[in-house]
Structures are given as structure tokens and as C-alpha cells.
Coordinates of C-alpha atoms and ligand atoms in Angstrom, one line a residue:
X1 CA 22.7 4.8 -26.3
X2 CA 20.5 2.3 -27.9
X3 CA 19.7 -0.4 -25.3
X4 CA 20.2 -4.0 -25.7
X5 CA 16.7 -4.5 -25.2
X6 CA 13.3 -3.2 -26.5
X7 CA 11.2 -4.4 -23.5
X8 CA 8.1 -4.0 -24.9
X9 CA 9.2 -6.1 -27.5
X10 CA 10.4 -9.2 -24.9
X11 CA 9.4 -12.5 -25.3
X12 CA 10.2 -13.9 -21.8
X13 CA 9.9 -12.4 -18.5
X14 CA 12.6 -14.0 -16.3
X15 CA 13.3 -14.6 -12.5
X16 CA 17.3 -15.7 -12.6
X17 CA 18.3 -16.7 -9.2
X18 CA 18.2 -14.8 -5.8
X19 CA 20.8 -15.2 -3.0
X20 CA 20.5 -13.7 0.6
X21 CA 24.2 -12.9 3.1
X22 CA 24.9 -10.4 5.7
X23 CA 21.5 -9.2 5.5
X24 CA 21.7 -8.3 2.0
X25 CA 18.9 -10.3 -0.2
X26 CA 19.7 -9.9 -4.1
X27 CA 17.1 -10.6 -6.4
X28 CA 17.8 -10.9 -10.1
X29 CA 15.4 -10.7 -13.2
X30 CA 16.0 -10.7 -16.7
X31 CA 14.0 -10.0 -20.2
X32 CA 14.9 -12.6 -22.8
X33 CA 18.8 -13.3 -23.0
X34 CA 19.1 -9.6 -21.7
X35 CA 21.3 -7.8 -19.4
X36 CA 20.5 -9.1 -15.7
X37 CA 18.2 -6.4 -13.5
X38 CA 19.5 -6.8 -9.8
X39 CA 17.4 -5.4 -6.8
X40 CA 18.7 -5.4 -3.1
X41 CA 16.7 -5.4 0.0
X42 CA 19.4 -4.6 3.1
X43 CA 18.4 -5.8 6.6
X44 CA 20.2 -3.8 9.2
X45 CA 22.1 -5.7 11.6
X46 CA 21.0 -9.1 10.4
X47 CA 21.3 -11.9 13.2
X48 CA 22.3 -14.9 12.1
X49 CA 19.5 -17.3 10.6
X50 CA 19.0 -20.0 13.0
X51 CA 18.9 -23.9 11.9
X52 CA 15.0 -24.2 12.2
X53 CA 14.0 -20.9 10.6
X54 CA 16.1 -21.5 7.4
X55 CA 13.6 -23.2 6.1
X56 CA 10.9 -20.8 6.7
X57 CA 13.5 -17.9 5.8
X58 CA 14.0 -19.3 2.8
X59 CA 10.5 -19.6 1.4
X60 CA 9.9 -16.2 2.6
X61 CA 12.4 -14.6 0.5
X62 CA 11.6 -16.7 -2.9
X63 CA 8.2 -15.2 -2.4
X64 CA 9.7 -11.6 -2.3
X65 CA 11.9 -12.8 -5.3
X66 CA 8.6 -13.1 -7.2
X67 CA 6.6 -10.5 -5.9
X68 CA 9.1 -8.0 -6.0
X69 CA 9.4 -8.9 -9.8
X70 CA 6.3 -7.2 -11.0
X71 CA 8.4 -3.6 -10.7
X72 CA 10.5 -5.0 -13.2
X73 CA 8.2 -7.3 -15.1
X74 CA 5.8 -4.3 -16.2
X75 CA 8.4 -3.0 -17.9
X76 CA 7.4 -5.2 -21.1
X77 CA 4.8 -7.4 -20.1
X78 CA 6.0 -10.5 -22.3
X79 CA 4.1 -13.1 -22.9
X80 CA 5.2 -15.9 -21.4
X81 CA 7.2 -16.2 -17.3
X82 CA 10.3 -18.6 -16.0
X83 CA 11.3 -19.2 -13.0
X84 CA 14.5 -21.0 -12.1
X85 CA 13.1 -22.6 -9.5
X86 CA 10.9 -24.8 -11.6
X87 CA 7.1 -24.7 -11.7
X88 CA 5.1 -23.3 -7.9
X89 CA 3.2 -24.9 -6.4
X90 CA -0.8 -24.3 -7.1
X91 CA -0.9 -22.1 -4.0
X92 CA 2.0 -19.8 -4.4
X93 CA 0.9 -19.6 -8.5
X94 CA -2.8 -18.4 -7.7
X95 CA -1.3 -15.7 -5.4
X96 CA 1.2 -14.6 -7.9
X97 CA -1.0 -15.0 -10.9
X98 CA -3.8 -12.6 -9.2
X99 CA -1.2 -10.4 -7.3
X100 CA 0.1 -9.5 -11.5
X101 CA -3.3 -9.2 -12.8
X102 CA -5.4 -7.4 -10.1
X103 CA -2.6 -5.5 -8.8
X104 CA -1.3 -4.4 -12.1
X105 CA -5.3 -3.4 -13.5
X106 CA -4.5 0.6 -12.8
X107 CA -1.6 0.0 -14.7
X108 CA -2.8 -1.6 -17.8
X109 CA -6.0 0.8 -17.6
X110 CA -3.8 3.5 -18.3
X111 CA -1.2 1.7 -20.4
X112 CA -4.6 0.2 -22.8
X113 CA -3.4 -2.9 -22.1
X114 CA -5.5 -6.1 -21.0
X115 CA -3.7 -8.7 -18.9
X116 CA -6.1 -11.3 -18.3
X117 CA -4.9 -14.7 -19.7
X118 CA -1.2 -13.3 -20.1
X119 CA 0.0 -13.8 -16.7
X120 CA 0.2 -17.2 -15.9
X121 CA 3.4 -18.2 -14.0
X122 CA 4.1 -22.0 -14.4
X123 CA 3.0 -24.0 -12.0
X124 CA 3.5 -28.5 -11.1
X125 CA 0.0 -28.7 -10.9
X126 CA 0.4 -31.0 -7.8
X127 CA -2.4 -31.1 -5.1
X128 CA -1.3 -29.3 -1.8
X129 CA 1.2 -31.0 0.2
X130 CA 1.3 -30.2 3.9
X131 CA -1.5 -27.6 4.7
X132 CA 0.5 -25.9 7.4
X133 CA 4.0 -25.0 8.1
X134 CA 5.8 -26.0 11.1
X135 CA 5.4 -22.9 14.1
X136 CA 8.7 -21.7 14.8
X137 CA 7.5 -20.3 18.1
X138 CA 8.2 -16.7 17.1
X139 CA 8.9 -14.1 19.3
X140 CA 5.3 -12.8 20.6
X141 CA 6.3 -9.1 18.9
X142 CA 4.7 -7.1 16.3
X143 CA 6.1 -5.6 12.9
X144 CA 4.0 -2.5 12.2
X145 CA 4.5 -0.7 9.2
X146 CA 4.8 2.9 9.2
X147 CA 4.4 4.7 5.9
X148 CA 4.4 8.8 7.2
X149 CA 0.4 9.3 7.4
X150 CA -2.3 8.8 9.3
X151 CA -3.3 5.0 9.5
X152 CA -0.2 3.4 10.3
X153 CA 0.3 5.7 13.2
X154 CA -3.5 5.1 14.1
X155 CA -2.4 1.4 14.2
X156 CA 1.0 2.0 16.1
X157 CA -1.0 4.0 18.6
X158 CA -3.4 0.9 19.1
X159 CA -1.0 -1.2 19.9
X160 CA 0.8 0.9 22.4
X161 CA -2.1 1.2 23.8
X162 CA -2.3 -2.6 24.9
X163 CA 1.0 -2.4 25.8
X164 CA 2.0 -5.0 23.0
X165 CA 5.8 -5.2 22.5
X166 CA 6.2 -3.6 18.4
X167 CA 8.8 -2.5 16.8
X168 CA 8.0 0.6 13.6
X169 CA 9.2 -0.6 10.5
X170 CA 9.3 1.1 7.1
X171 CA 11.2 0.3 4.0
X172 CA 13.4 3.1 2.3
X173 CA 14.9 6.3 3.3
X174 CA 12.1 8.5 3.2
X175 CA 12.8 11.3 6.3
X176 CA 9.2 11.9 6.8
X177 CA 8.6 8.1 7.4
X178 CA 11.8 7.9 9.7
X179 CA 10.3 11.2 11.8
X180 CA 7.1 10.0 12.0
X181 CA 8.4 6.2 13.3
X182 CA 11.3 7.9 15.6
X183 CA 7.7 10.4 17.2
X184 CA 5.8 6.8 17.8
X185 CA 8.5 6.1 20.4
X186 CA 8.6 2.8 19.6
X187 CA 12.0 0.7 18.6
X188 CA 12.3 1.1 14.9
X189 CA 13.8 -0.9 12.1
X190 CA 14.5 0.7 8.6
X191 CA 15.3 -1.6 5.7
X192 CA 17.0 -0.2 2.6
X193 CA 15.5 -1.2 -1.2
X194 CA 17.3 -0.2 -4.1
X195 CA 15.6 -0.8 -7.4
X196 CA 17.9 -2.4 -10.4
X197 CA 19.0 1.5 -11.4
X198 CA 18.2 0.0 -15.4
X199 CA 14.9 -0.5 -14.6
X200 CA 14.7 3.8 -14.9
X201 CA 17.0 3.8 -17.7
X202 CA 14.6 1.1 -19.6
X203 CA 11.9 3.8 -18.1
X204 CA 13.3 6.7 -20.0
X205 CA 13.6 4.5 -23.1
X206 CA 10.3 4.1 -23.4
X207 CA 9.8 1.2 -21.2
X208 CA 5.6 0.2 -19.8
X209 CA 5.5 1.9 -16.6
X210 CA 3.0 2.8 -14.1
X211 CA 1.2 2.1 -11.1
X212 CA 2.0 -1.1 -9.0
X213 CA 1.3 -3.4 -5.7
X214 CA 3.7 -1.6 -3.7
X215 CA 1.8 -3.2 -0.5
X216 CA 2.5 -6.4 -1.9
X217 CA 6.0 -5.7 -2.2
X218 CA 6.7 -3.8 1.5
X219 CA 4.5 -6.8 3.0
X220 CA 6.6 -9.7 1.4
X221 CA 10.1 -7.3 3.0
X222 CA 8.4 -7.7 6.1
X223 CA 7.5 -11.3 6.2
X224 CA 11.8 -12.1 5.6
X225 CA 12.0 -9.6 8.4
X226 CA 9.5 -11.2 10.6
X227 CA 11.4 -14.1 10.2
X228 CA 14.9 -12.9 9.9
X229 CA 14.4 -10.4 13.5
X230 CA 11.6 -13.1 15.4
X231 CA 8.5 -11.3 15.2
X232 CA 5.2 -13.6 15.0
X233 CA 3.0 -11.2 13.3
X234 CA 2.8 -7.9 10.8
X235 CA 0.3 -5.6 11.5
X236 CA -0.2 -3.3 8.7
X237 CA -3.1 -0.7 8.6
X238 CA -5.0 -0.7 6.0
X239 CA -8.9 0.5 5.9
X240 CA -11.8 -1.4 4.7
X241 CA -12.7 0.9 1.6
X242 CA -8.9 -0.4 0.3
X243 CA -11.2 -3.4 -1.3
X244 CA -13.5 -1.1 -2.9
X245 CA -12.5 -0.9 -6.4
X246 CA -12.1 2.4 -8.1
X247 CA -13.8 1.5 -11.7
X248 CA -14.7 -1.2 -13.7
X249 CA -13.5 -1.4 -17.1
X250 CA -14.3 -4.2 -19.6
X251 CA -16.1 -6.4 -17.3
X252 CA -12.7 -6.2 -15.0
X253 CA -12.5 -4.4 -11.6
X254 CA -9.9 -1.7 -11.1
X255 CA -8.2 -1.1 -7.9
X256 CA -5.6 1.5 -6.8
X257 CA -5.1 -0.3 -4.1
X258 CA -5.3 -3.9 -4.5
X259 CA -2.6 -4.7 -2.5
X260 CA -4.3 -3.2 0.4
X261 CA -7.2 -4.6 0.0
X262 CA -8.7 -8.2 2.2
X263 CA -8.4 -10.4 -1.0
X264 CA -4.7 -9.9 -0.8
X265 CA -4.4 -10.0 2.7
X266 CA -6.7 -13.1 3.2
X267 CA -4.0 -14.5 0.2
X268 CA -0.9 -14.2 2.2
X269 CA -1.9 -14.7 5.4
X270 CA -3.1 -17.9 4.2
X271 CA 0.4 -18.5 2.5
X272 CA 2.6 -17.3 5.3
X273 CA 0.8 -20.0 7.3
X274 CA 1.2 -22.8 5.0
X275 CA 4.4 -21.9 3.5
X276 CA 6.7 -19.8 6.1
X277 CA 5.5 -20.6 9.9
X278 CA 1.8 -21.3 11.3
X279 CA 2.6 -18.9 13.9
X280 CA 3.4 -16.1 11.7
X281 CA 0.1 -13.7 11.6
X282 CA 0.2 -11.1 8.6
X283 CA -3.0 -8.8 9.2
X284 CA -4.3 -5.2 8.8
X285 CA -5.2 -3.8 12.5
X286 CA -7.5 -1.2 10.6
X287 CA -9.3 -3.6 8.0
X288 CA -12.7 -3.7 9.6
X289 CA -12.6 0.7 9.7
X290 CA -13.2 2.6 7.4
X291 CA -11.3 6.1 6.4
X292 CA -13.8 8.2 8.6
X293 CA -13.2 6.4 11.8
X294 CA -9.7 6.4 11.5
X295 CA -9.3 9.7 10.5
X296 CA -11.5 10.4 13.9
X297 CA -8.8 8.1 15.6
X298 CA -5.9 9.9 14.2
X299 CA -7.6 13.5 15.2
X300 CA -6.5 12.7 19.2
X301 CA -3.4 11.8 17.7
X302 CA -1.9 15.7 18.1
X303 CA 2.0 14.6 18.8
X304 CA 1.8 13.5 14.9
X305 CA 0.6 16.9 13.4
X306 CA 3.9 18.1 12.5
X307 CA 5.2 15.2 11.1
X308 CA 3.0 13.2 9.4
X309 CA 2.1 13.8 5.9
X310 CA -0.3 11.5 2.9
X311 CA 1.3 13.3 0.1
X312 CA 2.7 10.4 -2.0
X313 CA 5.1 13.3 -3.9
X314 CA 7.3 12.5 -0.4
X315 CA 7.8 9.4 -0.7
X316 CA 9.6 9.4 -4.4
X317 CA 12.5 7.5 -4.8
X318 CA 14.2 9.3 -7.6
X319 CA 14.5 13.1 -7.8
X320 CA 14.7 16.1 -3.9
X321 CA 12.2 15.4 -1.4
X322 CA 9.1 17.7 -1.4
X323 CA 10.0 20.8 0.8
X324 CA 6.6 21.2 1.9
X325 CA 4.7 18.1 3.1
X326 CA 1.8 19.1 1.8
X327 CA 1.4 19.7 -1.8
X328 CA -2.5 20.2 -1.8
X329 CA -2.8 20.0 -5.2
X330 CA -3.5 16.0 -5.4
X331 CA -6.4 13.4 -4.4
X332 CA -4.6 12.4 -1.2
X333 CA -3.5 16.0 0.0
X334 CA -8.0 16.8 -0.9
X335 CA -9.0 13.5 0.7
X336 CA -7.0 13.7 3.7
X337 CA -8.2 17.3 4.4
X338 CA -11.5 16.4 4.1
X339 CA -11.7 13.2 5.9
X340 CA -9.9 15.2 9.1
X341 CA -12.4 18.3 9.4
X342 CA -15.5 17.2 10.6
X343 CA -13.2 15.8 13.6
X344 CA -10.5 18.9 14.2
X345 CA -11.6 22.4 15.1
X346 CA -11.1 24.1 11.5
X347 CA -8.0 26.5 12.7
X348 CA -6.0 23.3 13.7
X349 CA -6.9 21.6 10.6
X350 CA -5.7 24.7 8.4
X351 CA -2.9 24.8 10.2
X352 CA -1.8 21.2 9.1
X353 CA -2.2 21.9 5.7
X354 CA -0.9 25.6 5.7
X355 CA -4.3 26.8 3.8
X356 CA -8.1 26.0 3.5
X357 CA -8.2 23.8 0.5
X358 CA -12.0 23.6 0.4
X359 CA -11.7 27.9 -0.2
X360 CA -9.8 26.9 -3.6
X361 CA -12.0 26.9 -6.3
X362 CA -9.1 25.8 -8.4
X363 CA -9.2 22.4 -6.3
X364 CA -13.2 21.6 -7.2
X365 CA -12.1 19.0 -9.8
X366 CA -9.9 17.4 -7.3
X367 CA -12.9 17.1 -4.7
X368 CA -15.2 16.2 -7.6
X369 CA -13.7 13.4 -8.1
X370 CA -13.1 12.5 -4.4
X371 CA -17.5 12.6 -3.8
X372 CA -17.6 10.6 -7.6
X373 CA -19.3 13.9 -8.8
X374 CA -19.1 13.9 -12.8
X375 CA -15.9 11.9 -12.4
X376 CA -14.8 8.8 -11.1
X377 CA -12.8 8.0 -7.6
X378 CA -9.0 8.9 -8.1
X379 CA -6.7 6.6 -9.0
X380 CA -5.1 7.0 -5.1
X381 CA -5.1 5.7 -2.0
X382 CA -8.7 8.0 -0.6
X383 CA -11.7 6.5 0.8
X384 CA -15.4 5.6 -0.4
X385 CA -17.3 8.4 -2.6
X386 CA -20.0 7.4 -0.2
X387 CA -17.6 8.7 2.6
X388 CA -16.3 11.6 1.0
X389 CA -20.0 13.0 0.2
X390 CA -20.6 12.3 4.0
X391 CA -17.8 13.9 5.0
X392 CA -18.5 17.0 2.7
X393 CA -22.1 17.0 4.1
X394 CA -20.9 16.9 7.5
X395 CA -18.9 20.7 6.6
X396 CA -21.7 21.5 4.2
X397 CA -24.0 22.1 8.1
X398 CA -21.6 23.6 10.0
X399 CA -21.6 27.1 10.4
X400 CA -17.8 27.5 10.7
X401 CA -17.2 25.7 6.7
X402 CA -20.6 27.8 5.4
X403 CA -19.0 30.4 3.7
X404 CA -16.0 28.0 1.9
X405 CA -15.6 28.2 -1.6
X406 CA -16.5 24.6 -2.2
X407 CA -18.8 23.6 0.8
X408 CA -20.7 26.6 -0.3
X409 CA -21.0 25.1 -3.6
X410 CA -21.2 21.5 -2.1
X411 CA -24.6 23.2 -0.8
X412 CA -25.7 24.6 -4.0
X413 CA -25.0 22.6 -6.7
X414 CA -23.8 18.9 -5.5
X415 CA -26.4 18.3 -2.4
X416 CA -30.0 18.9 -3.9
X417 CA -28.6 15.9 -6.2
X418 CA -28.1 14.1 -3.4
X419 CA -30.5 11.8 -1.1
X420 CA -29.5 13.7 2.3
X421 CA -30.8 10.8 4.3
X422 CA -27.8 8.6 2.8
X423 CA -25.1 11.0 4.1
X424 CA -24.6 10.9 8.3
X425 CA -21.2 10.3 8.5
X426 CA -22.4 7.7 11.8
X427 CA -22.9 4.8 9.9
X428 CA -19.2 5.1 8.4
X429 CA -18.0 5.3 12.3
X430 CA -18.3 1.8 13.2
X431 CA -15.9 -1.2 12.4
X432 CA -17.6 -4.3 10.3
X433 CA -16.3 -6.7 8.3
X434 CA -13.6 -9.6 8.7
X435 CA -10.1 -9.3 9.4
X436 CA -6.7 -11.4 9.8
X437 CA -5.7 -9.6 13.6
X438 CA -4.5 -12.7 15.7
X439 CA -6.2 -13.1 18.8
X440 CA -3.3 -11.7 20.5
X441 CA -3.9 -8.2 19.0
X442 CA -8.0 -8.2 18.9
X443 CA -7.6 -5.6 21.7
X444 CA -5.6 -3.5 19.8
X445 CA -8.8 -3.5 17.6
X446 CA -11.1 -1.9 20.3
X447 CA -8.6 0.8 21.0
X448 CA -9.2 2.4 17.6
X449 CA -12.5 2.6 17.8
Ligands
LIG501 C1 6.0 7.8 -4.7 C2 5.1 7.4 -5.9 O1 3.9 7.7 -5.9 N1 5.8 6.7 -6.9 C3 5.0 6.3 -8.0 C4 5.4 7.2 -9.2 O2 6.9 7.0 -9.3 P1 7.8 8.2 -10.0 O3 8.2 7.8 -11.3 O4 7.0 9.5 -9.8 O5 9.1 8.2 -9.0 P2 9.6 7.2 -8.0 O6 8.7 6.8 -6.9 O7 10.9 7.7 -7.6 O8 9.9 5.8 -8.8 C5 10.7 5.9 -10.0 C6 10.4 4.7 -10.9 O9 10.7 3.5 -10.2 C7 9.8 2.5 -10.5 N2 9.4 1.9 -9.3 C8 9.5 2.5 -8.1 C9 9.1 1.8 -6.9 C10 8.7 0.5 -6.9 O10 8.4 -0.2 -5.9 N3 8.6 -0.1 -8.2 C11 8.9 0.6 -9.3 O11 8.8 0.0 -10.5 C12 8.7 3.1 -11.3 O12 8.8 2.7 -12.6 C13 8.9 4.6 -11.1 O13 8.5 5.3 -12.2 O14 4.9 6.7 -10.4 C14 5.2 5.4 -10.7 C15 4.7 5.1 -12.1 O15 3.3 5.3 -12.1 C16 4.7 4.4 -9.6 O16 5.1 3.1 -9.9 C17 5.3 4.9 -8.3 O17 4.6 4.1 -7.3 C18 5.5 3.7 -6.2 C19 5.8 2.2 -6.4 C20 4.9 4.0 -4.9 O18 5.6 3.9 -3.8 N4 3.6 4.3 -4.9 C21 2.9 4.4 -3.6 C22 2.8 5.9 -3.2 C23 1.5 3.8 -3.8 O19 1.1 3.7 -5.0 N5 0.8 3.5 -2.8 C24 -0.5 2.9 -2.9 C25 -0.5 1.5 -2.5 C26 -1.3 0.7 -3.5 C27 -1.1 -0.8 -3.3 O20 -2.0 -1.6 -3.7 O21 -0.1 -1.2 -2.7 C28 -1.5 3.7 -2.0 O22 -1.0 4.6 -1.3 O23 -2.7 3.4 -2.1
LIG502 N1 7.7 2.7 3.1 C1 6.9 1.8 3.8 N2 7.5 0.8 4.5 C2 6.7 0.0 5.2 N3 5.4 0.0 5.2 C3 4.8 1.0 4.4 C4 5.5 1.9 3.7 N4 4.7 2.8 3.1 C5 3.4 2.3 3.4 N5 3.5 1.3 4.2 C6 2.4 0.5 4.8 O1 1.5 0.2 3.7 C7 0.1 0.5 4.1 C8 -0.5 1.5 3.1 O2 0.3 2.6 3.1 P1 -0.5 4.0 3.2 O3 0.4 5.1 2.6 O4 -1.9 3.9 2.7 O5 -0.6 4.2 4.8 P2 -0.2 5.4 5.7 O6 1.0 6.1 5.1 O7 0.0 4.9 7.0 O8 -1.5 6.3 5.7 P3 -2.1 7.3 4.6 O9 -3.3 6.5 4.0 O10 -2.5 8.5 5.4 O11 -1.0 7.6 3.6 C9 0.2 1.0 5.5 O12 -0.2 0.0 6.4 C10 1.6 1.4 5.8 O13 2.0 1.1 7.1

């Protein structure tokens, strides 16, 4: 079937109309004059919106409109962007603008495409009205995220821990994820996405396609739902190295994770203040920790060893689930093996994974990559190289990991390159930096530690 539309060939990126009823949001996007591209978000058991919180409701979901858009809009790129709603305000275009550009680099990397000056949704250009939306005296409970590995259940643990009222959230219908929220044994709350189904037919025609914010995308679901349910604040958990980026190409930083990362979240907690509710606090509980501390907080975590898994192959939307949760072929299946074993007794760890990747000498590129050894950081969600070597260095003086196909190498080839004195894991142990967590859940923030 030839389709109606080359998109690579669009002109006109646009975002139709959205509606929201019975907890069903609908959000529709178009290329040119072409066929409409429809995507649902389903709350469960919607209550009804209240008077007060329409407002609020309403702003959150035109912002998931428009984030939610770059699945669709990186399908052709085209030059120029409409919105029915008539130009954004200054605020709401930066985010945007940036959220496209930054959090679409891996894709255009990949795709040989360059995307700075072509995203530029059209803004009024007035100054900022009212700095601060109303507080809708939320609900003091927290959203938290749960997306079937380690840090979000580091984070869910945390604020047990302070006996904060949370409820585990996750979007889709992965099983893993629903496991791992039902094994927290807090209440949960699932909320469906379905994708417009062209948007994989445009796909198999030939369509852009690639990496994108997916963050950017749960978090915007979970600031409707924040408002929607009555929760005053979203606590993700995403680590510190999430802002590191993982090359620079053409004078312009590259980041797998931008959406993770504190520009972002600084962006919308910013906007959620100003443009949904002052008293709505979107954060990361884990920003100021880096990948070694938390996967030394997630290694008292045992209840979650059968269950969890970092292996994005789960969490596909099209095509069977992954029988094994561990695929330990890929950068997060090496990174989260390496990041645990300085903190589990190695027969515990091996029995996570179901074999000792680091005695696979068919998996040396993979780990290469992870300690930025003749390559350069995956293109996943893993840590620093800096904490990956300390990590490996950590095994490489152990007696138990000696003999290891790749610590033993590690030893021999990669270390004498290597200034030891740069490679305790210690200084990787200890939260630093700024975060968004509301004074409410700064607690929570020592109980990782
Ligand atoms: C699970 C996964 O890694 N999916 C990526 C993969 O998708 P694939 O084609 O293998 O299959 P599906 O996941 O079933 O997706 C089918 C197509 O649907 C489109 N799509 C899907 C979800 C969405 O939110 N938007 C979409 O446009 C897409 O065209 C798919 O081809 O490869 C795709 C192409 O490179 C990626 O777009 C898929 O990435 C998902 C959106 C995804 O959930 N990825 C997360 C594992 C992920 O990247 N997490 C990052 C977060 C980074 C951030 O800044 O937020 C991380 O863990 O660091
Ligand atoms: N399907 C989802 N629904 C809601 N939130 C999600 C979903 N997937 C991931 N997240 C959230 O997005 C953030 C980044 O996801 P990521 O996969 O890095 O975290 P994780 O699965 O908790 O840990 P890991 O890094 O071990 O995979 C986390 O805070 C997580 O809670």
C-alpha cells in the first residue's frame, strides 16, 4: 500500500486538537493535510475533575499533548510546527524547543541529521504573566514511578522508609513493571498508552525513527495524574550521571538520557509551578547519587531480586516479552552487572543474572564501552565511565573476580593505562549536587544513602 504520506518529505508538523473524558486523554497530530495520528493515555478509575483543578488539569494535559508529540513528530522532522492552540507562551516554548532538540540529539546522531534551528514551536512572545500558579492544596501523597529496575525501587524503598503515603505508578502493560510495583507493597496505579498504531506502519515505510525523551513523556502522564488522583509531588529516580552526556558531536552534546537528566527536571519543575499548581513538586529522589551508591542501596534490597530487571528488550511495546529478564548481551544487562558486584557476594550476583558475564570474552566490547576503553559510553541508560572503571577496579582486587575472563584482562591490559589513584569507588558513594525533592521528602533523601 503506498501511504498517503512520505513523512520525511512533510512540510508541517501538526498538533490538531486533544480532548480528555472518562479518563481517556486523546491526543491528535497530523503531517501536512495528512491522515490524523491519534494517541490515548487511559487513567483508571478517573474521579471526577473538580471545579478548581480544571484549570490546572487542563494545562497539564496540553503540555502532554506537546510533549508526547515528539514520538510522532520524529517521524519526518518537517520544517516548520502548528499548534491549534495558537502561539505558547515564552516559557512553555523554551521547554518544548529544548525538550525536541536535546532530547532528540541521539536520534539525529544516528539518523545524520542536525536539528538545531529547525525546532522552533511558535511562540506570542509576551513577557511572563503570573509567575506562579494558584496551590490547589494537593493531597500531601507521592507519585513514584516504577520502571522494573533498580533505581525506582531504591526510591520506593526510601520513601517507605519515612513512612510517606505513595502510591507506584508505571505507564503501560509491561508484567515485569506491574511485579516489581505489586512486590513494593505499595498501592499502585497503572495507566494505559497506546501509540497512534500508524506511527509503526509510517515506521515500516521508511519513516525517521529512533531514540526519544521517553522520561519526558512518562513524567508529563504523571503530572495529569498528579492532578487528576490529588497527589502534590512526583518522585522519580533518576541518578546524577543521567546529565552527563554521552558524546559530543559537532560542537553539540549528546545525551541518551536527556530526559533524565537535572536540565529537564529543573525545566518542569519550574513549569508545573508556574503553569499547573505551586504546590505540585516534580523531582528525582536519587538526583544527587550517583549509579554506585544506588546500586549499593538496591543490594539490601533482596525481596526485589527475582523480579526486577534493567533489560530495556522487556519493556517493548510491539512484538512477545523477553522470556528471560536478562538478556546479557546489551550495555544495561553489562552495566548493571557490574555496578552490583563490588556490593553482593559474587554467587548472589550470578545468580541474578543466571551467568558470570565478566567470564564472557565475547561481552569485552560491551564492557569496553561501558569503562570508555577504545569506544565511547553506550548509547543507554549506564553510569559514568569514571564509575564503570571504578567499579571494574574494585573486582579487578578482589580475589574472588581474579581469575574472570575480563577482570583478568581489566588487570592486564586496561589498568596499567589507568591512573589507579583516580579509581576508589568511595568518592562515587556520596550524594552531591542539587535536586528538586520538596522539603517534605528531604528525608527520604538520607534513607538512600
Ligand atoms: C523498549 C525500547 O527500548 N524501545 C525502543 C526501541 O523500540 P522498538 O522499535 O524496539 O520497539 P517498541 O519499544 O515496541 O516501539 C515500537 C516503535 O514505537 C515507537 N515509539 C515507542 C514508544 C514511544 O514512547 N515512542 C515511540 O515513538 C518507536 O518508533 C518504536 O520503534 O527502539 C525505538 C527506536 O530507536 C525507541 O524509540 C524505543 O524507545 C522507547 C521509547 C523506550 O521506551 N525506550 C526506553 C527503554 C528508554 O530509552 N529509556 C531511556 C530514557 C531516556 C530518556 O531521556 O527518557 C533510558 O533508560 O535511559
Ligand atoms: N513505564 C514507566 N512508567 C513510569 N515511570 C517509568 C517507566 N519506565 C521508567 N520510568 C521512570 O523513569 C525513570 C528512568 O527509568 P529507568 O529505566 O532508568 O529507571 P529504573 O527502571 O527504575 O532503573 P534502571 O536504571 O535499573 O532501569 C525512573 O525514575 C523510572 O521510575
Amino acid at each position: 500500500m503506498t501511504h498517503p504520506i512520505q513523512p520525511r518529505l512533510t512540510q508541517v508538523f501538526h498538533f490538531v486538537r486533544r480532548s480528555y473524558a472518562d479518563g481517556v486523554a486523546e491526543l491528535v497530530y497530523a503531517f501536512d493535510q495528512g491522515e490524523e495520528l491519534i494517541e490515548r493515555v487511559r487513567f483508571p478509575a478517573p474521579p471526577a475533575l473538580t471545579p478548581e483543578r480544571k484549570h490546572a488539569f487542563d494545562a497539564a494535559l496540553k503540555l502532554l499533548h506537546y510533549i508526547a508529540g515528539v514520538s510522532y513528530y520524529k517521524a519526518g522532522v518537517p520544517p516548520k510546527i502548528e499548534v491549534a492552540d495558537g502561539p505558547l507562551d515564552d516559557a512553555t516554548a523554551d521547554l518544548l524547543d529544548a525538550l525536541y532538540l536535546h532530547g532528540l540529539a541521539e536520534f539525529a546522531y544516528r539518523n545524520g541529521l542536525d536539528l538545531r534551528g529547525r525546532i522552533a514551536f511558535p511562540r506570542s512572545g509576551e513577557p511572563p504573566g503570573k509567575v506562579e500558579a494558584s496551590a490547589l492544596h494537593l493531597p500531601k501523597r507521592t507519585l513514584v514511578p516504577i520502571g522494573g529496575g533498580k533505581d525506582s525501587l531504591v526510591a520506593a524503598e526510601a520513601i517507605k522508609q519515612i513512612s510517606g503515603e505513595a502510591t507506584a505508578v508505571w505507564v503501560g502493560n509491561s508484567p515485569l513493571i506491574a511485579a516489581c510495583a505489586e512486590r513494593t507493597g505499595l498501592p499502585t496505579l497503572n495507566i494505559q498508552r497506546e501509540l497512534a498504531p500508524e506511527l509503526f506502519e509510517l515506521n515500516r515505510l521508511g519513516a525517521w525513527n529512533g531514540h526519544i525523551p521517553v522520561t519526558a513523556v512518562n513524567s508529563a502522564i504523571l503530572a495529569v495524574a498528579a492532578v487528576l488522583y490529588g497527589f502534590d509531588s512526583i518522585a522519580f529516580a533518576n541518578e546524577r550521571s543521567a546529565s552527563a552526556a554521552t558524546l559530543e558531536y559537532e560542537g553539540q552534546q549528546v545525551n541518551h538520557q536527556w530526559s533524565k537528566g537535572y536540565a529537564f527536571e529543573r525545566m518542569l519543575s519550574d513549569w508545573l509551578h508556574t503553569h499547573v499548581a505551586a504546590d505540585l513538586d516534580y523531582c528525582s529522589l536519587l538526583r544527587p547519587y550517583s549509579e554506585l551508591a544506588i546500586t549499593r542501596a538496591f543490594a539490601k534490597h533482596t525481596q526485589y531480586f527475582d523480579v526486577f530487571s534493567s533489560c530495556n528488550r522487556n519493556f517493548k511495546i510491539l512484538g512477545p516479552k523477553p522470556a528471560d529478564r536478562w538478556c546479557g548481551q546489551c550495555p544495561k544487562c553489562h552495566f548493571v552487572f557490574l555496578a552490583l558486584a563490588p556490593f553482593l557476594p559474587k554467587p548472589r550476583l550470578l545468580a541474578i543474572f543466571g551467568r558470570n558475564l565478566l567470564d564472557d570474552e565475547s561481552q569485552a566490547a560491551g564492557f569496553d564501552a561501558l569503562l570508555e576503553y577504545r569506544d565511547h559510553k553506550p548509547f543507554e541508560c549506564v553510569g559514568e565511565g569514571a564509575e564503570a572503571r571504578a567499579a571494574m577496579y574494585t573486582l579487578s582486587q578482589r580475589p574472588e573476580w581474579q581469575e574472570d575472563a575480563l577482570v583478568a584482562r581489566f588487570r592486564s591490559e586496561i589498568l596499567p593505562q589507568l591512573d589507579a589513584s583516580q579509581l576508589a569507588p568511595e568518592p562515587w558513594l556520596q550524594p552531591s549536587g542539587e535536586h528538586r525533592v520538596p522539603a517534605r521528602l528531604q528525608a527520604a533523601l538520607a534513607a538512600i544513602g
